[in-house]
Coordinates of N, CA, C and O in Angstrom, one line a residue:
M990 N 9.0 2.0 -7.3 CA 9.5 1.5 -6.0 C 10.0 2.6 -5.1 O 10.4 3.6 -5.6
R991 N 9.9 2.4 -3.8 CA 10.4 3.4 -2.9 C 11.9 3.4 -3.1 O 12.6 2.4 -3.4
E992 N 12.5 4.6 -2.8 CA 14.0 4.7 -2.9 C 14.7 3.8 -1.9 O 15.8 3.4 -2.1
D993 N 14.0 3.6 -0.8 CA 14.7 2.8 0.3 C 14.3 1.3 0.2 O 14.6 0.5 1.1
A994 N 13.7 0.9 -0.9 CA 13.3 -0.5 -1.0 C 14.6 -1.4 -1.0 O 15.6 -1.1 -1.6
D995 N 14.5 -2.5 -0.2 CA 15.6 -3.4 0.0 C 15.4 -4.6 -1.0 O 14.5 -5.5 -0.8
L996 N 16.1 -4.5 -2.2 CA 15.9 -5.5 -3.2 C 16.2 -6.9 -2.8 O 15.6 -7.8 -3.3
D997 N 17.2 -7.1 -1.9 CA 17.5 -8.4 -1.4 C 16.3 -9.0 -0.7 O 16.0 -10.2 -0.9
V998 N 15.6 -8.2 0.1 CA 14.5 -8.7 0.8 C 13.3 -9.0 -0.1 O 12.6 -10.0 0.0
I999 N 13.1 -8.2 -1.1 CA 12.1 -8.4 -2.1 C 12.3 -9.7 -2.8 O 11.4 -10.6 -3.0
V1000 N 13.5 -10.0 -3.3 CA 13.9 -11.2 -3.9 C 13.7 -12.4 -3.0 O 13.1 -13.4 -3.3
D1001 N 14.1 -12.3 -1.7 CA 13.8 -13.3 -0.7 C 12.4 -13.6 -0.5 O 12.0 -14.8 -0.4
Q1002 N 11.5 -12.6 -0.5 CA 10.1 -12.8 -0.4 C 9.6 -13.6 -1.6 O 8.8 -14.5 -1.4
L1003 N 10.0 -13.3 -2.7 CA 9.5 -14.0 -3.9 C 10.0 -15.4 -4.0 O 9.2 -16.3 -4.2
W1004 N 11.3 -15.6 -3.8 CA 11.8 -17.0 -3.8 C 11.2 -17.8 -2.6 O 10.9 -19.0 -2.8
G1005 N 11.1 -17.2 -1.5 CA 10.6 -17.9 -0.3 C 9.2 -18.4 -0.6 O 8.8 -19.5 -0.2
A1006 N 8.4 -17.6 -1.2 CA 7.0 -18.0 -1.5 C 7.0 -19.1 -2.5 O 6.2 -20.0 -2.4
C1007 N 7.8 -19.0 -3.5 CA 7.9 -20.1 -4.5 C 8.3 -21.4 -3.9 O 7.7 -22.4 -4.1
Y1008 N 9.4 -21.4 -3.1 CA 9.8 -22.6 -2.4 C 8.8 -23.2 -1.5 O 8.5 -24.4 -1.4
H1009 N 8.1 -22.3 -0.7 CA 7.1 -22.8 0.2 C 6.0 -23.5 -0.5 O 5.5 -24.5 -0.1
R1010 N 5.5 -22.9 -1.6 CA 4.4 -23.5 -2.4 C 4.8 -24.8 -3.0 O 4.0 -25.8 -2.9
L1011 N 6.0 -24.9 -3.5 CA 6.4 -26.1 -4.2 C 6.9 -27.2 -3.3 O 6.5 -28.4 -3.5
L1012 N 7.6 -26.9 -2.2 CA 8.2 -27.9 -1.3 C 7.3 -28.2 -0.1 O 7.3 -29.4 0.3
V1013 N 6.7 -27.2 0.4 CA 5.9 -27.5 1.7 C 4.4 -27.8 1.3 O 3.9 -28.8 1.7
L1014 N 3.8 -26.9 0.6 CA 2.4 -27.1 0.3 C 2.2 -28.1 -0.8 O 1.1 -28.7 -0.9
K1015 N 3.2 -28.2 -1.7 CA 3.1 -29.1 -2.9 C 1.9 -28.8 -3.7 O 1.1 -29.7 -4.1
V1016 N 1.7 -27.5 -4.0 CA 0.6 -27.1 -4.9 C 1.2 -26.6 -6.2 O 2.4 -26.2 -6.2
P1017 N 0.4 -26.6 -7.2 CA 0.9 -26.1 -8.5 C 1.4 -24.7 -8.5 O 0.9 -23.8 -7.7
F1018 N 2.3 -24.4 -9.3 CA 2.9 -23.0 -9.4 C 2.7 -22.7 -10.9 O 3.3 -23.4 -11.8
D1019 N 2.0 -21.6 -11.2 CA 1.8 -21.3 -12.6 C 1.9 -19.8 -12.7 O 2.3 -19.0 -11.8
E1020 N 1.7 -19.3 -14.0 CA 2.0 -17.9 -14.3 C 1.1 -17.0 -13.5 O 1.5 -15.9 -13.1
S1021 N -0.1 -17.4 -13.1 CA -1.0 -16.5 -12.4 C -0.5 -16.2 -11.0 O -0.6 -15.1 -10.5
I1022 N 0.1 -17.2 -10.3 CA 0.6 -17.0 -9.0 C 1.8 -16.1 -9.1 O 2.1 -15.2 -8.2
A1023 N 2.6 -16.2 -10.1 CA 3.8 -15.4 -10.2 C 3.4 -13.9 -10.3 O 4.0 -13.1 -9.6
T1024 N 2.4 -13.6 -11.1 CA 1.9 -12.2 -11.2 C 1.5 -11.7 -9.8 O 1.8 -10.6 -9.5
R1025 N 0.7 -12.5 -9.1 CA 0.2 -12.1 -7.8 C 1.3 -11.9 -6.8 O 1.3 -11.0 -6.0
L1026 N 2.3 -12.8 -6.8 CA 3.4 -12.7 -5.9 C 4.2 -11.4 -6.1 O 4.5 -10.7 -5.1
V1027 N 4.5 -11.1 -7.3 CA 5.2 -9.8 -7.7 C 4.3 -8.6 -7.2 O 4.8 -7.7 -6.6
D1028 N 3.0 -8.7 -7.5 CA 2.1 -7.6 -7.2 C 2.2 -7.3 -5.7 O 2.3 -6.2 -5.2
H1029 N 2.1 -8.4 -4.9 CA 2.1 -8.2 -3.4 C 3.5 -7.9 -2.9 O 3.6 -7.1 -1.9
A1030 N 4.5 -8.3 -3.5 CA 5.9 -8.0 -3.1 C 6.1 -6.5 -3.3 O 6.7 -5.8 -2.5
L1031 N 5.6 -6.0 -4.4 CA 5.8 -4.5 -4.7 C 4.8 -3.6 -4.1 O 5.1 -2.5 -3.8
Y1032 N 3.5 -4.1 -3.9 CA 2.5 -3.2 -3.4 C 1.9 -3.6 -2.0 O 1.2 -2.8 -1.5
G1033 N 2.3 -4.8 -1.6 CA 1.8 -5.2 -0.3 C 0.3 -5.2 -0.1 O -0.4 -5.5 -1.1
S1034 N -0.2 -4.8 1.0 CA -1.6 -4.8 1.2 C -2.2 -3.4 1.2 O -3.2 -3.2 1.8
A1035 N -1.5 -2.5 0.6 CA -2.0 -1.1 0.5 C -3.3 -1.1 -0.3 O -3.5 -1.9 -1.2
P1036 N -4.1 -0.1 0.0 CA -5.4 0.0 -0.7 C -5.1 0.3 -2.2 O -4.1 0.9 -2.6
R1037 N -5.9 -0.2 -3.1 CA -5.8 0.0 -4.5 C -6.1 1.4 -4.9 O -6.9 2.1 -4.3
T1038 N -5.4 1.9 -5.9 CA -5.7 3.2 -6.5 C -6.0 3.1 -7.9 O -5.9 2.0 -8.5
A1039 N -6.5 4.2 -8.5 CA -6.8 4.2 -10.0 C -5.6 3.8 -10.8 O -5.8 3.1 -11.9
D1040 N -4.4 4.2 -10.4 CA -3.3 3.9 -11.3 C -2.7 2.5 -11.0 O -1.8 2.0 -11.7
H1041 N -3.3 1.8 -10.0 CA -2.8 0.4 -9.7 C -4.1 -0.4 -9.4 O -4.4 -0.6 -8.2
P1042 N -4.8 -0.9 -10.4 CA -6.1 -1.6 -10.1 C -5.8 -3.0 -9.6 O -4.6 -3.4 -9.4
E1043 N -6.9 -3.7 -9.3 CA -6.8 -5.1 -8.7 C -6.0 -6.0 -9.7 O -6.1 -5.9 -10.9
P1044 N -5.2 -6.9 -9.2 CA -4.5 -7.9 -10.0 C -5.4 -8.9 -10.5 O -6.6 -8.9 -10.2
A1045 N -4.9 -9.9 -11.3 CA -5.8 -11.0 -11.8 C -6.5 -11.7 -10.6 O -6.0 -11.7 -9.5
T1046 N -7.6 -12.2 -10.9 CA -8.4 -12.9 -9.9 C -7.5 -14.0 -9.2 O -6.8 -14.8 -9.8
A1047 N -7.6 -14.0 -7.9 CA -6.9 -15.0 -7.1 C -7.4 -16.4 -7.3 O -8.6 -16.6 -7.4
R1048 N -6.5 -17.3 -7.5 CA -6.8 -18.7 -7.7 C -6.7 -19.4 -6.3 O -5.8 -19.2 -5.6
Q1049 N -7.8 -20.1 -5.9 CA -7.8 -20.7 -4.6 C -7.4 -22.2 -4.8 O -7.8 -22.9 -5.7
Y1050 N -6.6 -22.7 -3.9 CA -6.1 -24.1 -3.9 C -6.6 -24.7 -2.6 O -6.6 -24.0 -1.5
P1051 N -7.0 -26.0 -2.6 CA -7.4 -26.6 -1.4 C -6.2 -26.7 -0.4 O -5.1 -26.8 -0.9
G1052 N -6.5 -26.6 0.8 CA -5.3 -26.7 1.6 C -5.4 -26.7 3.0 O -4.8 -26.6 3.9

């Protein structure tokens, strides 16, 4: 993590996504989405590198 990473904001991003999926979208929440949420919270949309390959295949939900 970057030295200036704001841990409170990272936690808010993760919890906000969880609540949004469960309460607003009403879609299933499983282990695969948790892994992807953490991956995006920590690495964002930066290009992948050899030391950080693609995360698990994204699961698509109707919506």
